[in-house]
mmCIF file of N, CA and C in Angstrom:
data_model
loop_
_atom_site.group_PDB
_atom_site.id
_atom_site.type_symbol
_atom_site.label_atom_id
_atom_site.label_comp_id
_atom_site.label_asym_id
_atom_site.label_seq_id
_atom_site.Cartn_x
_atom_site.Cartn_y
_atom_site.Cartn_z
ATOM 1 N N MET A 396 -10.202 36.594 16.476
ATOM 2 C CA MET A 396 -9.358 35.362 16.476
ATOM 3 C C MET A 396 -8.971 34.731 17.699
ATOM 4 N N LEU A 397 -8.669 35.141 18.932
ATOM 5 C CA LEU A 397 -8.538 35.321 20.070
ATOM 6 C C LEU A 397 -9.765 34.165 20.692
ATOM 7 N N GLY A 398 -11.545 34.525 20.090
ATOM 8 C CA GLY A 398 -11.868 34.107 20.458
ATOM 9 C C GLY A 398 -11.967 32.929 20.926
ATOM 10 N N GLY A 399 -11.703 31.882 20.116
ATOM 11 C CA GLY A 399 -12.128 30.020 19.541
ATOM 12 C C GLY A 399 -10.611 29.602 20.549
ATOM 13 N N TYR A 400 -9.532 31.085 20.971
ATOM 14 C CA TYR A 400 -8.742 30.177 22.102
ATOM 15 C C TYR A 400 -8.494 30.617 23.496
ATOM 16 N N SER A 401 -9.315 31.623 24.222
ATOM 17 C CA SER A 401 -9.307 32.332 25.301
ATOM 18 C C SER A 401 -9.911 31.647 25.857
ATOM 19 N N ASN A 402 -11.193 30.967 25.956
ATOM 20 C CA ASN A 402 -12.550 30.411 27.294
ATOM 21 C C ASN A 402 -11.903 29.175 26.674
ATOM 22 N N ARG A 403 -11.259 28.243 27.291
ATOM 23 C CA ARG A 403 -11.056 26.827 27.131
ATOM 24 C C ARG A 403 -10.973 26.758 28.533
ATOM 25 N N THR A 404 -12.477 26.674 29.273
ATOM 26 C CA THR A 404 -12.339 26.332 30.698
ATOM 27 C C THR A 404 -12.537 24.886 30.488
ATOM 28 N N HIS A 405 -13.319 24.167 29.639
ATOM 29 C CA HIS A 405 -14.056 22.886 29.270
ATOM 30 C C HIS A 405 -12.758 22.232 29.059
ATOM 31 N N VAL A 406 -11.657 22.765 28.704
ATOM 32 C CA VAL A 406 -11.070 21.894 28.524
ATOM 33 C C VAL A 406 -9.591 21.830 30.254
ATOM 34 N N LEU A 407 -9.322 22.838 30.367
ATOM 35 C CA LEU A 407 -9.434 22.596 32.125
ATOM 36 C C LEU A 407 -9.757 21.826 32.771
ATOM 37 N N GLU A 408 -10.888 21.623 32.894
ATOM 38 C CA GLU A 408 -11.984 21.548 33.308
ATOM 39 C C GLU A 408 -12.201 18.954 33.465
ATOM 40 N N ARG A 409 -11.674 18.930 31.996
ATOM 41 C CA ARG A 409 -11.425 17.780 31.450
ATOM 42 C C ARG A 409 -10.017 16.993 32.190
ATOM 43 N N VAL A 410 -8.492 18.221 31.807
ATOM 44 C CA VAL A 410 -7.558 17.408 32.433
ATOM 45 C C VAL A 410 -7.513 17.684 33.840
ATOM 46 N N ALA A 411 -8.434 18.408 34.855
ATOM 47 C CA ALA A 411 -8.319 18.167 36.190
ATOM 48 C C ALA A 411 -9.228 17.029 36.857
ATOM 49 N N LYS A 412 -10.178 16.140 35.322
ATOM 50 C CA LYS A 412 -10.546 15.391 36.058
ATOM 51 C C LYS A 412 -9.795 14.315 35.417
ATOM 52 N N LEU A 413 -9.515 13.818 34.679
ATOM 53 C CA LEU A 413 -8.182 12.966 34.673
ATOM 54 C C LEU A 413 -7.246 12.644 35.458
ATOM 55 N N ALA A 414 -6.439 13.784 36.146
ATOM 56 C CA ALA A 414 -5.914 14.109 37.001
ATOM 57 C C ALA A 414 -5.948 13.671 38.757
ATOM 58 N N ALA A 415 -7.140 13.835 38.757
ATOM 59 C CA ALA A 415 -8.307 13.305 40.025
ATOM 60 C C ALA A 415 -8.049 11.580 39.523
ATOM 61 N N LEU A 416 -8.275 11.226 38.489
ATOM 62 C CA LEU A 416 -9.007 9.459 38.718
ATOM 63 C C LEU A 416 -7.242 9.417 38.883
ATOM 64 N N LYS A 417 -7.638 7.675 39.597
ATOM 65 C CA LYS A 417 -6.228 6.562 39.735
ATOM 66 C C LYS A 417 -6.442 5.731 38.705
ATOM 67 N N PRO A 418 -4.594 5.663 38.164
ATOM 68 C CA PRO A 418 -4.286 4.776 36.950
ATOM 69 C C PRO A 418 -4.798 3.589 37.088
ATOM 70 N N ASP A 419 -6.076 2.958 37.633
ATOM 71 C CA ASP A 419 -6.346 1.687 37.276
ATOM 72 C C ASP A 419 -8.167 2.467 36.716
ATOM 73 N N GLN A 420 -8.335 3.540 36.654
ATOM 74 C CA GLN A 420 -9.629 4.252 36.245
ATOM 75 C C GLN A 420 -9.335 4.864 34.847
ATOM 76 N N ALA A 421 -8.442 4.886 34.376
ATOM 77 C CA ALA A 421 -8.162 5.832 33.271
ATOM 78 C C ALA A 421 -9.202 5.331 32.570
ATOM 79 N N PRO A 422 -9.458 6.735 31.527
ATOM 80 C CA PRO A 422 -10.478 6.096 29.913
ATOM 81 C C PRO A 422 -10.123 5.262 29.438
ATOM 82 N N GLU A 423 -10.774 4.768 28.562
ATOM 83 C CA GLU A 423 -10.581 3.919 27.239
ATOM 84 C C GLU A 423 -9.252 4.722 26.745
ATOM 85 N N GLN A 424 -10.156 5.891 26.021
ATOM 86 C CA GLN A 424 -9.376 6.739 24.690
ATOM 87 C C GLN A 424 -7.703 6.562 25.575
ATOM 88 N N ALA A 425 -7.312 6.939 27.178
ATOM 89 C CA ALA A 425 -6.137 7.624 27.321
ATOM 90 C C ALA A 425 -5.547 6.122 27.690
ATOM 91 N N LYS A 426 -5.627 4.917 27.773
ATOM 92 C CA LYS A 426 -5.051 4.312 27.615
ATOM 93 C C LYS A 426 -3.770 4.015 26.527
ATOM 94 N N ARG A 427 -2.654 2.988 27.190
ATOM 95 C CA ARG A 427 -1.880 2.994 25.617
ATOM 96 C C ARG A 427 -2.429 2.219 25.199
ATOM 97 N N VAL A 428 -2.106 2.018 23.595
ATOM 98 C CA VAL A 428 -2.447 0.346 22.862
ATOM 99 C C VAL A 428 -1.092 0.164 22.887
ATOM 100 N N GLN A 429 -0.752 -0.737 22.993
ATOM 101 C CA GLN A 429 0.647 -1.843 22.575
ATOM 102 C C GLN A 429 0.872 -2.413 21.597
ATOM 103 N N GLN A 430 1.667 -2.320 21.036
ATOM 104 C CA GLN A 430 1.511 -3.165 19.756
ATOM 105 C C GLN A 430 2.714 -4.267 20.102
ATOM 106 N N ARG A 431 2.236 -5.371 19.206
ATOM 107 C CA ARG A 431 2.628 -6.346 19.117
ATOM 108 C C ARG A 431 4.041 -6.930 18.417
ATOM 109 N N HIS A 432 5.191 -6.863 18.343
ATOM 110 C CA HIS A 432 6.044 -7.137 17.428
ATOM 111 C C HIS A 432 6.755 -7.912 17.176
ATOM 112 N N MET A 433 6.441 -8.724 16.262
ATOM 113 C CA MET A 433 6.699 -10.606 16.179
ATOM 114 C C MET A 433 7.487 -11.130 14.723
ATOM 115 N N ARG A 434 8.718 -11.047 15.050
ATOM 116 C CA ARG A 434 9.713 -11.213 14.280
ATOM 117 C C ARG A 434 9.190 -13.196 13.696
ATOM 118 N N LEU A 435 9.506 -13.026 12.274
ATOM 119 C CA LEU A 435 9.257 -14.616 11.546
ATOM 120 C C LEU A 435 10.636 -15.476 12.197
ATOM 121 N N ARG A 436 9.972 -16.878 11.950
ATOM 122 C CA ARG A 436 11.498 -17.280 12.309
ATOM 123 C C ARG A 436 12.026 -17.873 10.825
ATOM 124 N N PRO A 437 13.006 -18.166 11.037
ATOM 125 C CA PRO A 437 13.248 -18.834 9.209
ATOM 126 C C PRO A 437 12.826 -19.241 8.561
ATOM 127 N N GLY A 438 12.410 -20.827 9.156
ATOM 128 C CA GLY A 438 11.279 -21.274 8.379
ATOM 129 C C GLY A 438 9.692 -20.939 7.654
ATOM 130 N N GLN A 439 9.354 -20.010 8.652
ATOM 131 C CA GLN A 439 8.467 -18.809 8.530
ATOM 132 C C GLN A 439 8.717 -17.658 7.164
ATOM 133 N N VAL A 440 9.806 -17.144 7.267
ATOM 134 C CA VAL A 440 10.410 -16.835 6.144
ATOM 135 C C VAL A 440 10.542 -17.321 4.987
ATOM 136 N N LYS A 441 10.948 -18.668 4.754
ATOM 137 C CA LYS A 441 10.834 -19.304 3.673
ATOM 138 C C LYS A 441 9.383 -20.107 3.143
ATOM 139 N N GLU A 442 8.377 -20.084 3.993
ATOM 140 C CA GLU A 442 7.607 -20.164 3.621
ATOM 141 C C GLU A 442 6.961 -18.963 2.612
ATOM 142 N N LEU A 443 7.139 -17.823 4.295
ATOM 143 C CA LEU A 443 6.695 -16.695 3.140
ATOM 144 C C LEU A 443 7.146 -16.724 1.957
ATOM 145 N N VAL A 444 8.660 -16.246 1.440
ATOM 146 C CA VAL A 444 9.408 -16.266 0.143
ATOM 147 C C VAL A 444 8.270 -17.299 -0.807
ATOM 148 N N ALA A 445 7.984 -18.611 -0.411
ATOM 149 C CA ALA A 445 7.639 -19.823 -1.234
ATOM 150 C C ALA A 445 6.275 -19.298 -1.834
ATOM 151 N N GLY A 446 5.134 -19.004 -0.595
ATOM 152 C CA GLY A 446 4.019 -18.652 -0.535
ATOM 153 C C GLY A 446 3.968 -17.406 -2.081
ATOM 154 N N TYR A 447 4.995 -16.401 -1.988
ATOM 155 C CA TYR A 447 4.910 -15.081 -2.824
ATOM 156 C C TYR A 447 5.487 -15.836 -4.404
ATOM 157 N N ARG A 448 6.004 -16.087 -4.421
ATOM 158 C CA ARG A 448 6.731 -17.259 -5.927
ATOM 159 C C ARG A 448 5.280 -18.217 -6.209
ATOM 160 N N ASP A 449 4.430 -18.671 -5.221
ATOM 161 C CA ASP A 449 3.520 -19.578 -5.559
ATOM 162 C C ASP A 449 2.329 -18.465 -6.319
ATOM 163 N N GLY A 450 2.096 -17.209 -5.983
ATOM 164 C CA GLY A 450 1.380 -16.571 -6.764
ATOM 165 C C GLY A 450 0.021 -15.800 -5.411
ATOM 166 N N GLN A 451 0.677 -15.921 -3.798
ATOM 167 C CA GLN A 451 0.016 -15.144 -3.329
ATOM 168 C C GLN A 451 0.316 -13.881 -3.364
ATOM 169 N N THR A 452 -0.767 -12.796 -3.098
ATOM 170 C CA THR A 452 0.076 -11.464 -2.619
ATOM 171 C C THR A 452 0.320 -11.093 -1.150
ATOM 172 N N ILE A 453 1.330 -9.937 -1.487
ATOM 173 C CA ILE A 453 1.638 -9.173 -0.393
ATOM 174 C C ILE A 453 0.385 -9.148 1.011
ATOM 175 N N TYR A 454 -0.436 -8.658 0.283
ATOM 176 C CA TYR A 454 -1.776 -8.849 1.418
ATOM 177 C C TYR A 454 -2.399 -10.023 2.273
ATOM 178 N N GLN A 455 -2.455 -10.964 1.250
ATOM 179 C CA GLN A 455 -2.606 -12.419 1.795
ATOM 180 C C GLN A 455 -1.386 -12.946 2.793
ATOM 181 N N LEU A 456 -0.291 -12.931 2.723
ATOM 182 C CA LEU A 456 0.447 -13.456 3.648
ATOM 183 C C LEU A 456 1.052 -12.440 4.403
ATOM 184 N N GLY A 457 0.203 -11.058 4.509
ATOM 185 C CA GLY A 457 0.657 -10.349 5.415
ATOM 186 C C GLY A 457 -0.329 -11.167 6.964
ATOM 187 N N GLU A 458 -1.617 -11.138 6.292
ATOM 188 C CA GLU A 458 -3.062 -11.635 6.734
ATOM 189 C C GLU A 458 -2.444 -12.812 7.257
ATOM 190 N N ARG A 459 -1.930 -14.020 7.101
ATOM 191 C CA ARG A 459 -1.241 -15.404 7.338
ATOM 192 C C ARG A 459 -0.974 -15.456 8.033
ATOM 193 N N PHE A 460 0.549 -14.468 7.772
ATOM 194 C CA PHE A 460 1.849 -14.397 9.079
ATOM 195 C C PHE A 460 1.163 -13.833 10.269
ATOM 196 N N GLY A 461 0.326 -12.861 9.929
ATOM 197 C CA GLY A 461 0.207 -11.755 10.889
ATOM 198 C C GLY A 461 0.822 -10.711 11.091
ATOM 199 N N ILE A 462 1.374 -10.261 10.401
ATOM 200 C CA ILE A 462 2.402 -9.154 9.897
ATOM 201 C C ILE A 462 2.081 -8.273 8.889
ATOM 202 N N ASP A 463 2.469 -7.036 8.667
ATOM 203 C CA ASP A 463 1.737 -5.737 8.050
ATOM 204 C C ASP A 463 2.492 -5.950 6.513
ATOM 205 N N ARG A 464 1.215 -5.598 5.885
ATOM 206 C CA ARG A 464 2.138 -5.782 4.133
ATOM 207 C C ARG A 464 3.354 -5.063 4.054
ATOM 208 N N ARG A 465 3.569 -4.108 4.622
ATOM 209 C CA ARG A 465 4.827 -3.246 5.059
ATOM 210 C C ARG A 465 6.388 -3.970 4.931
ATOM 211 N N THR A 466 5.788 -4.974 5.974
ATOM 212 C CA THR A 466 6.585 -6.114 6.556
ATOM 213 C C THR A 466 7.293 -6.917 5.867
ATOM 214 N N VAL A 467 6.102 -7.562 5.121
ATOM 215 C CA VAL A 467 6.049 -8.774 3.931
ATOM 216 C C VAL A 467 7.162 -8.436 2.744
ATOM 217 N N SER A 468 6.805 -6.760 2.568
ATOM 218 C CA SER A 468 7.276 -6.427 1.397
ATOM 219 C C SER A 468 9.134 -5.983 1.337
ATOM 220 N N ALA A 469 9.372 -5.870 3.189
ATOM 221 C CA ALA A 469 11.027 -5.572 3.589
ATOM 222 C C ALA A 469 11.671 -6.811 3.715
ATOM 223 N N ILE A 470 10.977 -7.812 4.173
ATOM 224 C CA ILE A 470 11.238 -9.069 4.120
ATOM 225 C C ILE A 470 11.634 -9.906 2.831
ATOM 226 N N LEU A 471 10.191 -9.366 1.867
ATOM 227 C CA LEU A 471 11.140 -9.928 0.327
ATOM 228 C C LEU A 471 11.992 -9.717 0.211
ATOM 229 N N LYS A 472 12.191 -8.168 0.266
ATOM 230 C CA LYS A 472 13.009 -7.351 -0.437
ATOM 231 C C LYS A 472 14.729 -8.040 -0.047
ATOM 232 N N ARG A 473 14.565 -7.997 1.422
ATOM 233 C CA ARG A 473 15.599 -8.580 1.934
ATOM 234 C C ARG A 473 16.166 -9.527 2.080
ATOM 235 N N GLU A 474 15.358 -10.461 1.271
ATOM 236 C CA GLU A 474 15.557 -12.285 1.391
ATOM 237 C C GLU A 474 16.169 -12.148 -0.334
ATOM 238 N N GLY A 475 15.853 -10.901 -1.086
ATOM 239 C CA GLY A 475 16.014 -11.055 -2.469
ATOM 240 C C GLY A 475 15.736 -11.374 -3.518
ATOM 241 N N VAL A 476 14.213 -11.176 -3.167
ATOM 242 C CA VAL A 476 13.394 -11.465 -4.516
ATOM 243 C C VAL A 476 12.788 -10.675 -5.051
ATOM 244 N N ARG A 477 12.386 -10.427 -6.279
ATOM 245 C CA ARG A 477 12.083 -9.810 -6.923
ATOM 246 C C ARG A 477 10.404 -9.413 -7.150
ATOM 247 N N THR A 478 10.083 -8.497 -6.631
ATOM 248 C CA THR A 478 8.308 -8.412 -6.594
ATOM 249 C C THR A 478 7.777 -8.048 -7.861
ATOM 250 N N ARG A 479 6.411 -8.251 -7.686
ATOM 251 C CA ARG A 479 5.792 -8.562 -9.356
ATOM 252 C C ARG A 479 5.623 -7.037 -10.288
ATOM 253 N N TRP A 480 5.312 -6.728 -9.484
ATOM 254 C CA TRP A 480 4.523 -5.359 -9.476
ATOM 255 C C TRP A 480 5.771 -4.410 -9.337
ATOM 256 N N LYS A 481 5.810 -3.578 -10.442
ATOM 257 C CA LYS A 481 7.281 -2.501 -10.433
ATOM 258 C C LYS A 481 6.023 -1.739 -11.277
ATOM 259 N N VAL A 482 7.066 0.024 -10.709
ATOM 260 C CA VAL A 482 6.293 1.131 -11.620
ATOM 261 C C VAL A 482 7.109 1.332 -12.564
ATOM 262 N N MET A 483 6.423 1.554 -13.854
ATOM 263 C CA MET A 483 6.703 1.699 -15.317
ATOM 264 C C MET A 483 7.863 2.531 -14.849
ATOM 265 N N ASP A 484 9.179 2.885 -15.863
ATOM 266 C CA ASP A 484 9.671 3.286 -15.883
ATOM 267 C C ASP A 484 10.246 4.017 -17.397
ATOM 268 N N GLU A 485 10.368 5.061 -17.575
ATOM 269 C CA GLU A 485 10.382 6.228 -19.090
ATOM 270 C C GLU A 485 10.416 5.047 -20.469
ATOM 271 N N GLU A 486 11.245 4.341 -20.377
ATOM 272 C CA GLU A 486 11.671 3.221 -21.555
ATOM 273 C C GLU A 486 10.451 2.319 -21.942
ATOM 274 N N ARG A 487 9.843 1.510 -20.191
ATOM 275 C CA ARG A 487 8.796 0.659 -20.905
ATOM 276 C C ARG A 487 7.346 2.026 -21.283
ATOM 277 N N ILE A 488 7.075 3.058 -20.586
ATOM 278 C CA ILE A 488 6.196 3.825 -21.003
ATOM 279 C C ILE A 488 6.659 4.522 -22.467
ATOM 280 N N ASP A 489 7.787 4.647 -23.162
ATOM 281 C CA ASP A 489 7.508 4.729 -23.947
ATOM 282 C C ASP A 489 7.029 4.106 -25.289
ATOM 283 N N GLN A 490 7.591 2.379 -24.885
ATOM 284 C CA GLN A 490 7.147 1.282 -25.520
ATOM 285 C C GLN A 490 5.237 1.623 -25.604
ATOM 286 N N ALA A 491 5.198 1.281 -24.245
ATOM 287 C CA ALA A 491 3.100 1.851 -24.386
ATOM 288 C C ALA A 491 2.627 2.486 -24.995
ATOM 289 N N VAL A 492 3.409 3.474 -25.232
ATOM 290 C CA VAL A 492 2.390 4.528 -26.207
ATOM 291 C C VAL A 492 2.603 4.500 -27.983
ATOM 292 N N GLU A 493 3.828 3.522 -27.924
ATOM 293 C CA GLU A 493 4.381 3.184 -29.252
ATOM 294 C C GLU A 493 3.276 2.027 -29.966
ATOM 295 N N LEU A 494 2.367 0.817 -28.915
ATOM 296 C CA LEU A 494 1.967 -0.344 -28.892
ATOM 297 C C LEU A 494 0.370 0.354 -29.218
ATOM 298 N N TYR A 495 0.294 1.510 -27.589
ATOM 299 C CA TYR A 495 -1.659 1.762 -28.259
ATOM 300 C C TYR A 495 -1.528 2.732 -29.070
ATOM 301 N N ALA A 496 -0.644 3.602 -29.566
ATOM 302 C CA ALA A 496 -0.588 4.505 -30.581
ATOM 303 C C ALA A 496 -1.048 3.716 -31.974
ATOM 304 N N ALA A 497 -0.430 2.268 -31.998
ATOM 305 C CA ALA A 497 -0.538 1.372 -33.190
ATOM 306 C C ALA A 497 -1.582 0.647 -33.169
ATOM 307 N N GLY A 498 -2.359 0.975 -31.962
ATOM 308 C CA GLY A 498 -3.792 0.057 -32.367
ATOM 309 C C GLY A 498 -4.394 -0.552 -31.268
ATOM 310 N N LEU A 499 -3.107 -1.346 -29.992
ATOM 311 C CA LEU A 499 -3.302 -2.135 -29.449
ATOM 312 C C LEU A 499 -4.560 -1.594 -28.673
ATOM 313 N N SER A 500 -5.065 -2.549 -28.054
ATOM 314 C CA SER A 500 -5.901 -2.127 -26.302
ATOM 315 C C SER A 500 -5.028 -1.653 -25.333
ATOM 316 N N LEU A 501 -5.519 -1.411 -24.591
ATOM 317 C CA LEU A 501 -5.039 -1.278 -22.915
ATOM 318 C C LEU A 501 -4.986 -2.624 -22.841
ATOM 319 N N ALA A 502 -5.258 -3.435 -22.450
ATOM 320 C CA ALA A 502 -5.028 -4.555 -22.278
ATOM 321 C C ALA A 502 -3.966 -5.882 -23.105
ATOM 322 N N ALA A 503 -4.307 -5.476 -23.750
ATOM 323 C CA ALA A 503 -3.019 -6.380 -24.904
ATOM 324 C C ALA A 503 -1.698 -5.429 -24.846
ATOM 325 N N VAL A 504 -1.596 -3.648 -24.455
ATOM 326 C CA VAL A 504 -0.268 -3.316 -24.570
ATOM 327 C C VAL A 504 -0.061 -4.038 -22.692
ATOM 328 N N ALA A 505 -0.834 -4.000 -21.747
ATOM 329 C CA ALA A 505 -1.072 -4.498 -20.939
ATOM 330 C C ALA A 505 0.297 -5.866 -20.768
ATOM 331 N N GLN A 506 -0.636 -6.888 -21.422
ATOM 332 C CA GLN A 506 -0.128 -8.373 -21.657
ATOM 333 C C GLN A 506 1.316 -8.075 -22.529
ATOM 334 N N GLU A 507 1.541 -7.240 -23.339
ATOM 335 C CA GLU A 507 2.524 -7.428 -24.181
ATOM 336 C C GLU A 507 4.058 -6.572 -23.058
ATOM 337 N N LEU A 508 3.514 -5.980 -21.890
ATOM 338 C CA LEU A 508 4.679 -5.360 -21.195
ATOM 339 C C LEU A 508 4.472 -6.041 -19.550
ATOM 340 N N GLY A 509 3.300 -7.109 -19.664
ATOM 341 C CA GLY A 509 3.901 -7.737 -18.178
ATOM 342 C C GLY A 509 3.038 -7.142 -17.033
ATOM 343 N N THR A 510 1.723 -6.070 -17.158
ATOM 344 C CA THR A 510 1.538 -5.076 -15.972
ATOM 345 C C THR A 510 0.305 -5.255 -16.139
ATOM 346 N N THR A 511 -0.413 -4.557 -15.702
ATOM 347 C CA THR A 511 -2.153 -4.566 -15.723
ATOM 348 C C THR A 511 -2.416 -3.249 -16.836
ATOM 349 N N SER A 512 -4.220 -3.587 -17.052
ATOM 350 C CA SER A 512 -4.311 -2.416 -18.580
ATOM 351 C C SER A 512 -4.573 -0.826 -17.274
ATOM 352 N N ARG A 513 -4.661 -1.177 -15.807
ATOM 353 C CA ARG A 513 -5.348 0.298 -14.620
ATOM 354 C C ARG A 513 -3.574 0.769 -14.898
ATOM 355 N N THR A 514 -2.115 0.309 -14.902
ATOM 356 C CA THR A 514 -0.841 0.866 -14.789
ATOM 357 C C THR A 514 -0.632 1.136 -16.083
ATOM 358 N N ILE A 515 -1.623 0.665 -16.951
ATOM 359 C CA ILE A 515 -0.893 1.222 -18.456
ATOM 360 C C ILE A 515 -2.042 2.504 -19.422
ATOM 361 N N SER A 516 -3.392 2.161 -18.622
ATOM 362 C CA SER A 516 -4.113 2.964 -18.384
ATOM 363 C C SER A 516 -3.745 5.082 -17.626
ATOM 364 N N GLY A 517 -2.999 4.434 -16.435
ATOM 365 C CA GLY A 517 -2.323 5.819 -15.817
ATOM 366 C C GLY A 517 -0.893 5.969 -16.474
ATOM 367 N N ALA A 518 -0.332 4.896 -16.809
ATOM 368 C CA ALA A 518 0.890 6.065 -17.662
ATOM 369 C C ALA A 518 0.486 6.233 -18.683
ATOM 370 N N LEU A 519 0.080 6.579 -19.273
ATOM 371 C CA LEU A 519 -0.337 7.162 -21.164
ATOM 372 C C LEU A 519 -1.045 7.968 -20.408
ATOM 373 N N LYS A 520 -2.068 8.289 -19.737
ATOM 374 C CA LYS A 520 -3.081 9.788 -19.375
ATOM 375 C C LYS A 520 -2.089 10.499 -18.762
ATOM 376 N N ARG A 521 -0.826 10.332 -17.931
ATOM 377 C CA ARG A 521 0.429 11.187 -17.323
ATOM 378 C C ARG A 521 0.922 11.336 -18.380
ATOM 379 N N ARG A 522 0.978 10.670 -19.484
ATOM 380 C CA ARG A 522 2.056 11.224 -20.443
ATOM 381 C C ARG A 522 1.221 12.211 -21.879
ATOM 382 N N GLY A 523 -0.469 12.585 -21.319
ATOM 383 C CA GLY A 523 -1.413 13.100 -22.124
ATOM 384 C C GLY A 523 -1.878 12.449 -23.163
ATOM 385 N N VAL A 524 -1.296 11.050 -23.012
ATOM 386 C CA VAL A 524 -2.159 10.199 -24.656
ATOM 387 C C VAL A 524 -3.718 10.065 -24.567
ATOM 388 N N ALA A 525 -4.618 10.607 -25.684
ATOM 389 C CA ALA A 525 -5.693 10.614 -25.235
ATOM 390 C C ALA A 525 -6.239 8.916 -25.585
ATOM 391 N N LEU A 526 -7.296 8.746 -25.023
ATOM 392 C CA LEU A 526 -7.447 7.285 -24.662
ATOM 393 C C LEU A 526 -8.620 6.920 -25.844
ATOM 394 N N ARG A 527 -8.649 5.736 -26.148
ATOM 395 C CA ARG A 527 -10.055 5.733 -27.272
ATOM 396 C C ARG A 527 -10.507 4.842 -26.300
ATOM 397 N N ALA A 528 -12.302 4.942 -26.036
ATOM 398 C CA ALA A 528 -13.384 4.608 -25.627
ATOM 399 C C ALA A 528 -13.329 3.254 -25.530
ATOM 400 N N VAL A 529 -13.412 2.502 -24.484
ATOM 401 C CA VAL A 529 -13.851 0.316 -24.731
ATOM 402 C C VAL A 529 -14.697 0.085 -25.143
ATOM 403 N N GLY A 530 -13.622 -0.769 -26.204
ATOM 404 C CA GLY A 530 -14.533 -1.356 -27.065
ATOM 405 C C GLY A 530 -14.288 -0.835 -28.919
ATOM 406 N N THR A 531 -13.628 0.534 -28.658
ATOM 407 C CA THR A 531 -14.306 0.549 -29.968
ATOM 408 C C THR A 531 -12.777 1.410 -30.094
ATOM 409 N N ASN A 532 -12.842 1.796 -31.192
ATOM 410 C CA ASN A 532 -11.574 2.624 -32.222
ATOM 411 C C ASN A 532 -11.947 4.249 -31.997
ATOM 412 N N GLN A 533 -12.537 4.125 -31.659
ATOM 413 C CA GLN A 533 -13.081 5.872 -31.167
ATOM 414 C C GLN A 533 -12.235 6.635 -29.985
ATOM 415 N N TRP A 534 -11.470 8.000 -30.649
ATOM 416 C CA TRP A 534 -10.538 8.439 -29.202
ATOM 417 C C TRP A 534 -11.834 9.376 -28.474
ATOM 418 N N THR A 535 -11.805 9.293 -27.184
ATOM 419 C CA THR A 535 -12.197 9.677 -26.093
ATOM 420 C C THR A 535 -11.263 11.489 -26.034
#
C-alpha cells in the first residue's frame, strides 16, 4: 500500500521546476481562467422572456445572450415565467398510467398531458408498467 505513495520524487521535481519559473513563464495549465460575469440589461431580460414565450428553448436563449442555460432558467424564474417542461407529479403519472392502460399510445398520452412521449415512457417505467412494443398492441 505504501509503495504508491512513498516515492514521489517526480512530483517534488515538478514542484521545484514550477517554483523556479517567473510569473510570466507559468505553464498554460497553471494559469487561472477568469470567468466573464455578465448581467443582462433590463431590455435584454425582456427580449429573453419574449423569446422564451415565442418558443425558443433555454439552450437557444443561453447561446443567443452568451449566458449559461441555468442563468436563463434563473432569470425566467425571477421574472415569474412558467417554464414549459415540468417534472410530472404523482397525480399526472396516475393519469398517464390510466390512459396507457386504456390503450392510448405513449404519443397520445403525452399529447393529452402536454408533455413528451419520452417523459411518459420514463414515468411509466418507474411505476413498473410494462410497455407495449412500438406500433403494436403487444406487451413487452
